[in-house]
PDB file of C-alpha atoms in Angstrom:
ATOM      1  CA  MET V   1     -36.096   3.497 -31.164  1.00 48.00           C
ATOM      2  CA  ALA V   2     -33.839   6.501 -30.526  1.00 47.00           C
ATOM      3  CA  HIS V   3     -36.566   8.134 -28.455  1.00 51.00           C
ATOM      4  CA  SER V   4     -36.861   5.014 -26.291  1.00 51.00           C
ATOM      5  CA  GLU V   5     -33.093   4.889 -25.769  1.00 53.00           C
ATOM      6  CA  ASP V   6     -33.034   8.583 -24.771  1.00 56.00           C
ATOM      7  CA  LYS V   7     -35.819   7.959 -22.265  1.00 55.00           C
ATOM      8  CA  THR V   8     -33.931   5.008 -20.774  1.00 68.00           C
ATOM      9  CA  GLU V   9     -30.779   7.100 -20.450  1.00 67.00           C
ATOM     10  CA  ASN V  10     -32.710   9.914 -18.770  1.00 72.00           C
ATOM     11  CA  VAL V  11     -34.192   7.515 -16.219  1.00 77.00           C
ATOM     12  CA  ALA V  12     -30.742   6.076 -15.518  1.00 79.00           C
ATOM     13  CA  SER V  13     -29.337   9.574 -14.999  1.00 82.00           C
ATOM     14  CA  VAL V  14     -32.091  10.491 -12.550  1.00 86.00           C
ATOM     15  CA  MET V  15     -31.487   7.272 -10.621  1.00 87.00           C
ATOM     16  CA  LYS V  16     -27.782   8.119 -10.379  1.00 88.00           C
ATOM     17  CA  VAL V  17     -28.587  11.588  -9.048  1.00 88.00           C
ATOM     18  CA  PHE V  18     -30.698  10.119  -6.255  1.00 86.00           C
ATOM     19  CA  ALA V  19     -28.092   7.429  -5.563  1.00 88.00           C
ATOM     20  CA  VAL V  20     -25.523  10.184  -5.029  1.00 88.00           C
ATOM     21  CA  LEU V  21     -27.903  12.139  -2.782  1.00 87.00           C
ATOM     22  CA  GLU V  22     -28.767   9.070  -0.733  1.00 84.00           C
ATOM     23  CA  SER V  23     -25.094   8.241  -0.251  1.00 87.00           C
ATOM     24  CA  LEU V  24     -24.538  11.746   1.137  1.00 86.00           C
ATOM     25  CA  VAL V  25     -27.547  11.385   3.448  1.00 81.00           C
ATOM     26  CA  GLU V  26     -26.120   8.159   4.896  1.00 78.00           C
ATOM     27  CA  ASP V  27     -22.604   9.589   5.355  1.00 76.00           C
ATOM     28  CA  ARG V  28     -22.310  13.328   5.828  1.00 75.00           C
ATOM     29  CA  HIS V  29     -18.828  13.809   4.321  1.00 84.00           C
ATOM     30  CA  LEU V  30     -17.534  11.557   1.555  1.00 89.00           C
ATOM     31  CA  THR V  31     -14.713  11.528  -0.963  1.00 91.00           C
ATOM     32  CA  LEU V  32     -15.436  11.317  -4.669  1.00 92.00           C
ATOM     33  CA  ALA V  33     -14.302   7.684  -4.680  1.00 92.00           C
ATOM     34  CA  ASP V  34     -16.621   6.837  -1.766  1.00 91.00           C
ATOM     35  CA  ILE V  35     -19.597   8.433  -3.498  1.00 91.00           C
ATOM     36  CA  ALA V  36     -18.889   6.668  -6.800  1.00 91.00           C
ATOM     37  CA  THR V  37     -18.691   3.337  -4.981  1.00 90.00           C
ATOM     38  CA  LYS V  38     -21.881   3.841  -2.958  1.00 88.00           C
ATOM     39  CA  ALA V  39     -23.803   5.140  -5.978  1.00 88.00           C
ATOM     40  CA  MET V  40     -22.396   2.328  -8.140  1.00 88.00           C
ATOM     41  CA  THR V  41     -21.218   4.654 -10.877  1.00 89.00           C
ATOM     42  CA  SER V  42     -17.916   5.873 -12.290  1.00 90.00           C
ATOM     43  CA  LYS V  43     -15.884   8.615 -10.648  1.00 91.00           C
ATOM     44  CA  ALA V  44     -16.263  10.730 -13.797  1.00 91.00           C
ATOM     45  CA  THR V  45     -20.062  10.487 -13.678  1.00 91.00           C
ATOM     46  CA  ALA V  46     -20.166  11.118  -9.933  1.00 91.00           C
ATOM     47  CA  HIS V  47     -17.904  14.159 -10.365  1.00 92.00           C
ATOM     48  CA  ARG V  48     -20.144  15.572 -13.100  1.00 91.00           C
ATOM     49  CA  LEU V  49     -23.294  15.094 -11.021  1.00 91.00           C
ATOM     50  CA  LEU V  50     -21.686  16.576  -7.910  1.00 91.00           C
ATOM     51  CA  ASN V  51     -20.568  19.685  -9.805  1.00 92.00           C
ATOM     52  CA  THR V  52     -24.138  20.190 -11.012  1.00 91.00           C
ATOM     53  CA  MET V  53     -25.495  19.767  -7.476  1.00 89.00           C
ATOM     54  CA  ILE V  54     -22.913  22.240  -6.178  1.00 91.00           C
ATOM     55  CA  SER V  55     -24.009  24.809  -8.765  1.00 90.00           C
ATOM     56  CA  LEU V  56     -27.648  24.273  -7.692  1.00 88.00           C
ATOM     57  CA  GLY V  57     -26.768  24.708  -4.030  1.00 86.00           C
ATOM     58  CA  TYR V  58     -27.515  21.179  -2.818  1.00 87.00           C
ATOM     59  CA  VAL V  59     -23.940  19.990  -2.268  1.00 90.00           C
ATOM     60  CA  GLN V  60     -20.760  21.642  -1.020  1.00 90.00           C
ATOM     61  CA  ARG V  61     -17.114  20.555  -1.248  1.00 90.00           C
ATOM     62  CA  ASP V  62     -14.615  21.070   1.548  1.00 89.00           C
ATOM     63  CA  GLU V  63     -11.500  22.297  -0.233  1.00 87.00           C
ATOM     64  CA  GLU V  64      -9.216  21.272   2.634  1.00 86.00           C
ATOM     65  CA  THR V  65     -10.365  17.645   2.871  1.00 90.00           C
ATOM     66  CA  ASP V  66     -11.737  17.329  -0.690  1.00 90.00           C
ATOM     67  CA  ARG V  67     -14.873  15.749   0.732  1.00 92.00           C
ATOM     68  CA  TYR V  68     -18.457  16.405  -0.286  1.00 92.00           C
ATOM     69  CA  GLY V  69     -21.499  17.029   1.891  1.00 89.00           C
ATOM     70  CA  LEU V  70     -25.114  18.157   1.613  1.00 86.00           C
ATOM     71  CA  THR V  71     -26.136  21.738   2.286  1.00 83.00           C
ATOM     72  CA  LEU V  72     -29.410  22.582   4.048  1.00 74.00           C
ATOM     73  CA  GLN V  73     -31.165  23.047   0.715  1.00 76.00           C
ATOM     74  CA  LEU V  74     -32.754  19.598   0.867  1.00 75.00           C
ATOM     75  CA  PHE V  75     -33.887  20.249   4.431  1.00 66.00           C
ATOM     76  CA  SER V  76     -35.494  23.473   3.220  1.00 64.00           C
ATOM     77  CA  LEU V  77     -37.368  21.575   0.515  1.00 66.00           C
ATOM     78  CA  GLY V  78     -38.576  19.011   3.034  1.00 63.00           C
ATOM     79  CA  ALA V  79     -39.678  21.688   5.474  1.00 56.00           C
ATOM     80  CA  ARG V  80     -41.673  23.479   2.762  1.00 57.00           C
ATOM     81  CA  SER V  81     -43.266  20.212   1.643  1.00 57.00           C
ATOM     82  CA  ILE V  82     -44.859  19.650   5.083  1.00 56.00           C
ATOM     83  CA  GLN V  83     -45.987  23.242   5.640  1.00 49.00           C
ATOM     84  CA  GLY V  84     -49.472  22.172   4.608  1.00 51.00           C
ATOM     85  CA  ARG V  85     -49.394  19.704   7.493  1.00 59.00           C
ATOM     86  CA  SER V  86     -48.477  22.284  10.118  1.00 69.00           C
ATOM     87  CA  ASP V  87     -51.904  22.008  11.814  1.00 84.00           C
ATOM     88  CA  LEU V  88     -51.487  18.243  12.022  1.00 87.00           C
ATOM     89  CA  LEU V  89     -47.991  18.492  13.500  1.00 88.00           C
ATOM     90  CA  TRP V  90     -49.174  21.065  16.030  1.00 88.00           C
ATOM     91  CA  ALA V  91     -52.154  18.953  17.107  1.00 91.00           C
ATOM     92  CA  ALA V  92     -50.111  15.753  17.261  1.00 93.00           C
ATOM     93  CA  ASP V  93     -47.163  17.285  19.105  1.00 93.00           C
ATOM     94  CA  ARG V  94     -49.355  18.337  22.021  1.00 92.00           C
ATOM     95  CA  VAL V  95     -50.613  14.804  22.681  1.00 96.00           C
ATOM     96  CA  MET V  96     -47.307  13.122  21.822  1.00 95.00           C
ATOM     97  CA  SER V  97     -45.616  15.281  24.426  1.00 95.00           C
ATOM     98  CA  LYS V  98     -48.198  14.222  27.028  1.00 95.00           C
ATOM     99  CA  LEU V  99     -47.788  10.539  26.177  1.00 96.00           C
ATOM    100  CA  SER V 100     -44.019  10.850  26.305  1.00 95.00           C
ATOM    101  CA  ARG V 101     -44.116  12.437  29.768  1.00 95.00           C
ATOM    102  CA  MET V 102     -46.598   9.854  31.042  1.00 94.00           C
ATOM    103  CA  THR V 103     -44.770   6.752  29.824  1.00 94.00           C
ATOM    104  CA  GLY V 104     -41.173   7.673  28.988  1.00 92.00           C
ATOM    105  CA  GLU V 105     -41.396   5.409  25.932  1.00 94.00           C
ATOM    106  CA  SER V 106     -40.809   6.104  22.215  1.00 94.00           C
ATOM    107  CA  ILE V 107     -43.682   8.013  20.598  1.00 96.00           C
ATOM    108  CA  ASN V 108     -43.992   8.271  16.811  1.00 95.00           C
ATOM    109  CA  LEU V 109     -46.215  10.024  14.282  1.00 95.00           C
ATOM    110  CA  GLY V 110     -46.668   8.497  10.853  1.00 93.00           C
ATOM    111  CA  ILE V 111     -48.476   9.422   7.663  1.00 92.00           C
ATOM    112  CA  LEU V 112     -49.399   7.323   4.652  1.00 91.00           C
ATOM    113  CA  ASP V 113     -47.301   7.641   1.503  1.00 86.00           C
ATOM    114  CA  ASN V 114     -49.674   6.835  -1.344  1.00 79.00           C
ATOM    115  CA  VAL V 115     -46.811   6.333  -3.796  1.00 72.00           C
ATOM    116  CA  ASP V 116     -45.270   3.199  -2.310  1.00 76.00           C
ATOM    117  CA  GLU V 117     -47.896   2.177   0.272  1.00 82.00           C
ATOM    118  CA  LYS V 118     -45.690   2.789   3.288  1.00 90.00           C
ATOM    119  CA  VAL V 119     -45.906   4.705   6.538  1.00 92.00           C
ATOM    120  CA  VAL V 120     -43.486   7.625   6.812  1.00 89.00           C
ATOM    121  CA  TYR V 121     -42.255   8.793  10.228  1.00 90.00           C
ATOM    122  CA  VAL V 122     -42.673  12.581  10.391  1.00 88.00           C
ATOM    123  CA  HIS V 123     -42.405  13.380  14.115  1.00 91.00           C
ATOM    124  CA  LYS V 124     -41.188  11.590  17.223  1.00 92.00           C
ATOM    125  CA  TYR V 125     -40.342  11.730  20.915  1.00 93.00           C
ATOM    126  CA  ASP V 126     -37.442   9.489  21.874  1.00 91.00           C
ATOM    127  CA  SER V 127     -37.661   7.188  24.873  1.00 90.00           C
ATOM    128  CA  HIS V 128     -36.281   8.341  28.209  1.00 88.00           C
ATOM    129  CA  TYR V 129     -34.655   4.934  28.586  1.00 82.00           C
ATOM    130  CA  ASN V 130     -31.344   3.753  27.152  1.00 76.00           C
ATOM    131  CA  LEU V 131     -32.789   0.476  25.921  1.00 68.00           C
ATOM    132  CA  SER V 132     -35.581   1.411  23.538  1.00 62.00           C
ATOM    133  CA  MET V 133     -36.776   1.353  19.949  1.00 69.00           C
ATOM    134  CA  LYS V 134     -35.029   4.024  17.884  1.00 70.00           C
ATOM    135  CA  SER V 135     -36.845   5.574  14.933  1.00 72.00           C
ATOM    136  CA  THR V 136     -35.592   8.003  12.320  1.00 76.00           C
ATOM    137  CA  LEU V 137     -37.570  10.873  10.843  1.00 77.00           C
ATOM    138  CA  GLY V 138     -38.250  10.129   7.205  1.00 75.00           C
ATOM    139  CA  LYS V 139     -38.009   6.384   7.802  1.00 82.00           C
ATOM    140  CA  ARG V 140     -40.459   4.320   5.770  1.00 86.00           C
ATOM    141  CA  ASN V 141     -41.983   1.057   6.967  1.00 91.00           C
ATOM    142  CA  PRO V 142     -44.530  -1.339   5.462  1.00 92.00           C
ATOM    143  CA  LEU V 143     -48.164  -0.878   6.422  1.00 94.00           C
ATOM    144  CA  HIS V 144     -48.921  -4.537   7.113  1.00 94.00           C
ATOM    145  CA  SER V 145     -46.296  -5.032   9.820  1.00 94.00           C
ATOM    146  CA  THR V 146     -46.546  -1.830  11.853  1.00 95.00           C
ATOM    147  CA  SER V 147     -49.140  -0.580  14.312  1.00 97.00           C
ATOM    148  CA  LEU V 148     -48.918   2.830  12.612  1.00 97.00           C
ATOM    149  CA  GLY V 149     -49.652   1.261   9.244  1.00 96.00           C
ATOM    150  CA  LYS V 150     -52.597  -0.730  10.567  1.00 97.00           C
ATOM    151  CA  ALA V 151     -54.043   2.356  12.268  1.00 97.00           C
ATOM    152  CA  LEU V 152     -53.769   4.259   8.987  1.00 97.00           C
ATOM    153  CA  LEU V 153     -55.466   1.430   7.075  1.00 96.00           C
ATOM    154  CA  ALA V 154     -58.207   0.218   9.413  1.00 97.00           C
ATOM    155  CA  TRP V 155     -60.512   3.239   9.170  1.00 96.00           C
ATOM    156  CA  ARG V 156     -60.377   3.600   5.386  1.00 95.00           C
ATOM    157  CA  ASP V 157     -63.077   2.611   2.927  1.00 93.00           C
ATOM    158  CA  PRO V 158     -63.207  -1.220   2.555  1.00 94.00           C
ATOM    159  CA  LYS V 159     -62.588  -0.989  -1.194  1.00 94.00           C
ATOM    160  CA  ASP V 160     -59.568   1.253  -0.595  1.00 93.00           C
ATOM    161  CA  ILE V 161     -58.221  -1.234   1.964  1.00 94.00           C
ATOM    162  CA  GLU V 162     -58.628  -4.138  -0.473  1.00 94.00           C
ATOM    163  CA  GLU V 163     -56.854  -2.253  -3.258  1.00 93.00           C
ATOM    164  CA  ARG V 164     -53.926  -1.327  -1.023  1.00 93.00           C
ATOM    165  CA  ILE V 165     -53.570  -4.868   0.307  1.00 94.00           C
ATOM    166  CA  SER V 166     -53.560  -6.235  -3.243  1.00 92.00           C
ATOM    167  CA  ARG V 167     -50.400  -4.220  -3.910  1.00 91.00           C
ATOM    168  CA  MET V 168     -48.539  -5.467  -0.809  1.00 92.00           C
ATOM    169  CA  ASP V 169     -45.710  -7.980  -0.969  1.00 90.00           C
ATOM    170  CA  PHE V 170     -45.952  -8.855   2.757  1.00 93.00           C
ATOM    171  CA  GLU V 171     -42.236  -8.534   3.396  1.00 90.00           C
ATOM    172  CA  VAL V 172     -41.157 -10.410   6.536  1.00 93.00           C
ATOM    173  CA  THR V 173     -39.036  -8.356   8.962  1.00 90.00           C
ATOM    174  CA  ALA V 174     -39.679  -9.974  12.355  1.00 94.00           C
ATOM    175  CA  PRO V 175     -40.824 -13.247  13.979  1.00 94.00           C
ATOM    176  CA  ASN V 176     -44.557 -12.463  13.834  1.00 96.00           C
ATOM    177  CA  THR V 177     -44.881 -10.459  10.607  1.00 94.00           C
ATOM    178  CA  ILE V 178     -48.289 -10.941   8.983  1.00 96.00           C
ATOM    179  CA  THR V 179     -47.885 -12.687   5.626  1.00 95.00           C
ATOM    180  CA  SER V 180     -51.507 -13.298   4.673  1.00 94.00           C
ATOM    181  CA  ARG V 181     -54.170 -11.026   3.202  1.00 94.00           C
ATOM    182  CA  THR V 182     -56.859 -12.839   5.205  1.00 96.00           C
ATOM    183  CA  VAL V 183     -54.991 -12.462   8.496  1.00 96.00           C
ATOM    184  CA  LEU V 184     -54.334  -8.774   7.836  1.00 96.00           C
ATOM    185  CA  LEU V 185     -58.001  -8.097   7.058  1.00 97.00           C
ATOM    186  CA  SER V 186     -58.992  -9.845  10.276  1.00 96.00           C
ATOM    187  CA  ASP V 187     -56.417  -7.813  12.206  1.00 97.00           C
ATOM    188  CA  LEU V 188     -57.712  -4.556  10.723  1.00 97.00           C
ATOM    189  CA  ALA V 189     -61.290  -5.469  11.690  1.00 97.00           C
ATOM    190  CA  ALA V 190     -60.149  -6.140  15.266  1.00 97.00           C
ATOM    191  CA  THR V 191     -58.200  -2.884  15.240  1.00 97.00           C
ATOM    192  CA  ARG V 192     -61.244  -0.873  14.277  1.00 96.00           C
ATOM    193  CA  ALA V 193     -63.451  -2.666  16.822  1.00 96.00           C
ATOM    194  CA  ARG V 194     -61.166  -1.931  19.787  1.00 95.00           C
ATOM    195  CA  GLY V 195     -60.142   1.552  18.624  1.00 96.00           C
ATOM    196  CA  TYR V 196     -56.388   1.023  18.346  1.00 97.00           C
ATOM    197  CA  ALA V 197     -53.864  -1.035  16.407  1.00 97.00           C
ATOM    198  CA  GLU V 198     -51.309  -3.330  17.951  1.00 96.00           C
ATOM    199  CA  GLU V 199     -48.315  -5.338  16.822  1.00 96.00           C
ATOM    200  CA  ILE V 200     -46.094  -7.659  18.821  1.00 95.00           C
ATOM    201  CA  GLU V 201     -42.777  -8.455  17.131  1.00 95.00           C
ATOM    202  CA  GLU V 202     -44.315  -7.993  13.690  1.00 95.00           C
ATOM    203  CA  SER V 203     -42.010  -5.200  12.545  1.00 93.00           C
ATOM    204  CA  GLU V 204     -39.041  -5.618  14.860  1.00 92.00           C
ATOM    205  CA  ALA V 205     -38.010  -8.444  17.186  1.00 93.00           C
ATOM    206  CA  GLY V 206     -38.423  -7.629  20.861  1.00 93.00           C
ATOM    207  CA  VAL V 207     -40.730  -4.658  20.281  1.00 94.00           C
ATOM    208  CA  ARG V 208     -44.426  -4.167  20.989  1.00 95.00           C
ATOM    209  CA  CYS V 209     -46.319  -1.163  19.602  1.00 96.00           C
ATOM    210  CA  MET V 210     -49.790   0.319  19.908  1.00 97.00           C
ATOM    211  CA  ALA V 211     -51.180   3.035  17.637  1.00 98.00           C
ATOM    212  CA  VAL V 212     -54.279   5.142  17.070  1.00 98.00           C
ATOM    213  CA  PRO V 213     -55.456   7.089  14.031  1.00 97.00           C
ATOM    214  CA  ILE V 214     -55.760  10.870  13.975  1.00 96.00           C
ATOM    215  CA  PHE V 215     -58.736  12.134  11.986  1.00 95.00           C
ATOM    216  CA  ASP V 216     -59.308  15.440  10.210  1.00 91.00           C
ATOM    217  CA  HIS V 217     -62.528  17.495  10.073  1.00 90.00           C
ATOM    218  CA  LEU V 218     -63.945  15.155   7.420  1.00 90.00           C
ATOM    219  CA  GLY V 219     -63.325  12.063   9.512  1.00 91.00           C
ATOM    220  CA  ARG V 220     -60.419  10.894   7.354  1.00 92.00           C
ATOM    221  CA  PRO V 221     -57.397   9.179   8.991  1.00 94.00           C
ATOM    222  CA  VAL V 222     -54.635  11.646   8.129  1.00 93.00           C
ATOM    223  CA  ALA V 223     -52.001  10.292  10.513  1.00 95.00           C
ATOM    224  CA  ALA V 224     -51.383   7.778  13.266  1.00 97.00           C
ATOM    225  CA  MET V 225     -49.610   8.033  16.616  1.00 97.00           C
ATOM    226  CA  SER V 226     -47.845   5.084  18.217  1.00 97.00           C
ATOM    227  CA  ILE V 227     -46.091   4.118  21.410  1.00 97.00           C
ATOM    228  CA  ALA V 228     -43.341   1.485  21.301  1.00 94.00           C
ATOM    229  CA  PHE V 229     -42.210  -0.703  24.190  1.00 93.00           C
ATOM    230  CA  PRO V 230     -39.383  -3.213  24.468  1.00 93.00           C
ATOM    231  CA  LEU V 231     -41.164  -6.454  25.354  1.00 91.00           C
ATOM    232  CA  PHE V 232     -39.280  -6.814  28.629  1.00 91.00           C
ATOM    233  CA  ARG V 233     -40.589  -3.417  29.821  1.00 92.00           C
ATOM    234  CA  PHE V 234     -44.230  -3.878  28.856  1.00 92.00           C
ATOM    235  CA  ASP V 235     -46.495  -4.463  31.864  1.00 91.00           C
ATOM    236  CA  GLU V 236     -49.406  -6.596  30.673  1.00 92.00           C
ATOM    237  CA  ALA V 237     -51.482  -5.526  33.672  1.00 94.00           C
ATOM    238  CA  LYS V 238     -51.340  -1.915  32.464  1.00 93.00           C
ATOM    239  CA  GLN V 239     -52.368  -2.735  28.902  1.00 93.00           C
ATOM    240  CA  PRO V 240     -56.013  -1.605  29.289  1.00 95.00           C
ATOM    241  CA  GLU V 241     -54.908   1.680  30.869  1.00 95.00           C
ATOM    242  CA  ILE V 242     -52.350   2.354  28.131  1.00 95.00           C
ATOM    243  CA  ALA V 243     -54.888   1.513  25.435  1.00 96.00           C
ATOM    244  CA  GLN V 244     -57.446   3.919  26.900  1.00 96.00           C
ATOM    245  CA  THR V 245     -54.853   6.655  27.284  1.00 97.00           C
ATOM    246  CA  ILE V 246     -53.627   6.455  23.713  1.00 97.00           C
ATOM    247  CA  ARG V 247     -57.206   6.344  22.412  1.00 96.00           C
ATOM    248  CA  ASP V 248     -58.131   9.430  24.439  1.00 96.00           C
ATOM    249  CA  LEU V 249     -55.051  11.323  23.236  1.00 97.00           C
ATOM    250  CA  GLY V 250     -55.696  10.330  19.637  1.00 97.00           C
ATOM    251  CA  LEU V 251     -59.230  11.683  19.951  1.00 96.00           C
ATOM    252  CA  GLU V 252     -57.872  14.878  21.503  1.00 96.00           C
ATOM    253  CA  ALA V 253     -55.591  15.422  18.504  1.00 96.00           C
ATOM    254  CA  SER V 254     -58.472  14.659  16.129  1.00 95.00           C
ATOM    255  CA  LEU V 255     -60.728  17.185  17.850  1.00 94.00           C
ATOM    256  CA  SER V 256     -57.997  19.800  17.448  1.00 93.00           C
ATOM    257  CA  LEU V 257     -58.219  19.224  13.688  1.00 91.00           C
ATOM    258  CA  GLY V 258     -61.980  19.781  13.697  1.00 90.00           C
ATOM    259  CA  TYR V 259     -63.044  16.163  13.939  1.00 91.00           C
ATOM    260  CA  SER V 260     -66.581  15.632  15.215  1.00 87.00           C
ATOM    261  CA  PRO V 261     -67.597  12.552  17.256  1.00 81.00           C
ATOM    262  CA  ASP V 262     -70.784  12.540  15.173  1.00 76.00           C
ATOM    263  CA  LEU V 263     -68.646  11.192  12.324  1.00 63.00           C
ATOM    264  CA  GLY V 264     -67.915   8.066  14.361  1.00 57.00           C
ATOM    265  CA  ARG V 265     -65.663   7.845  17.377  1.00 50.00           C
ATOM    266  CA  PRO V 266     -62.038   6.820  16.619  1.00 52.00           C
TER     267      PRO V 266
END
């Protein structure tokens, strides 16, 4: 019984540490009281955790304002964690830059997080327009409601797709969010047949997105690239041209990673 209680306390402590970190990510400079409130813990506990993080180099305190903020240590950890994906980022950046220059719209790169079945935004080009979809690096979105997520799912093994869908809760975030396993499977089949994924107000109201997978040398979908339009700026007459362009650029990125058309064209 004591062992179980110790384990529960350890889990609670870890959760408090991340709550403190997340509060500092959301607001760069906070007082002790602010952090305790956001992390839903006592000031004494927050103070103890902050002192430990300061000693480890993750947090710093401004002695003049008595406010706390993150150092670049977390950024360093994140940068090291994606070093193994440097080839992917290099290959994707080249085509994302082209697509950005050609369209002026928001371009995003996402990868699949196998832990919580979500797409994580790891690279982006912001729109040239004031009115546009804004994404944040590190943002996580559901697979079922995003073009990036569908592009990452559609070219996987059917059994893998079924298993991932079985773990989805089909959270509704926009007017047209898919809420059915059957509808999603049908959408993924259509996605694979036409070579790109699409969503119209499924993730965010007023936004239309198209995405393509990026394959590695083994033909595995290791990332997806999307373009996002506000509905009012999307020209339906140009849809075939945009679709072909994004497919061609996705293939170009895949070829840079050693993908062979013999494995099946994306």
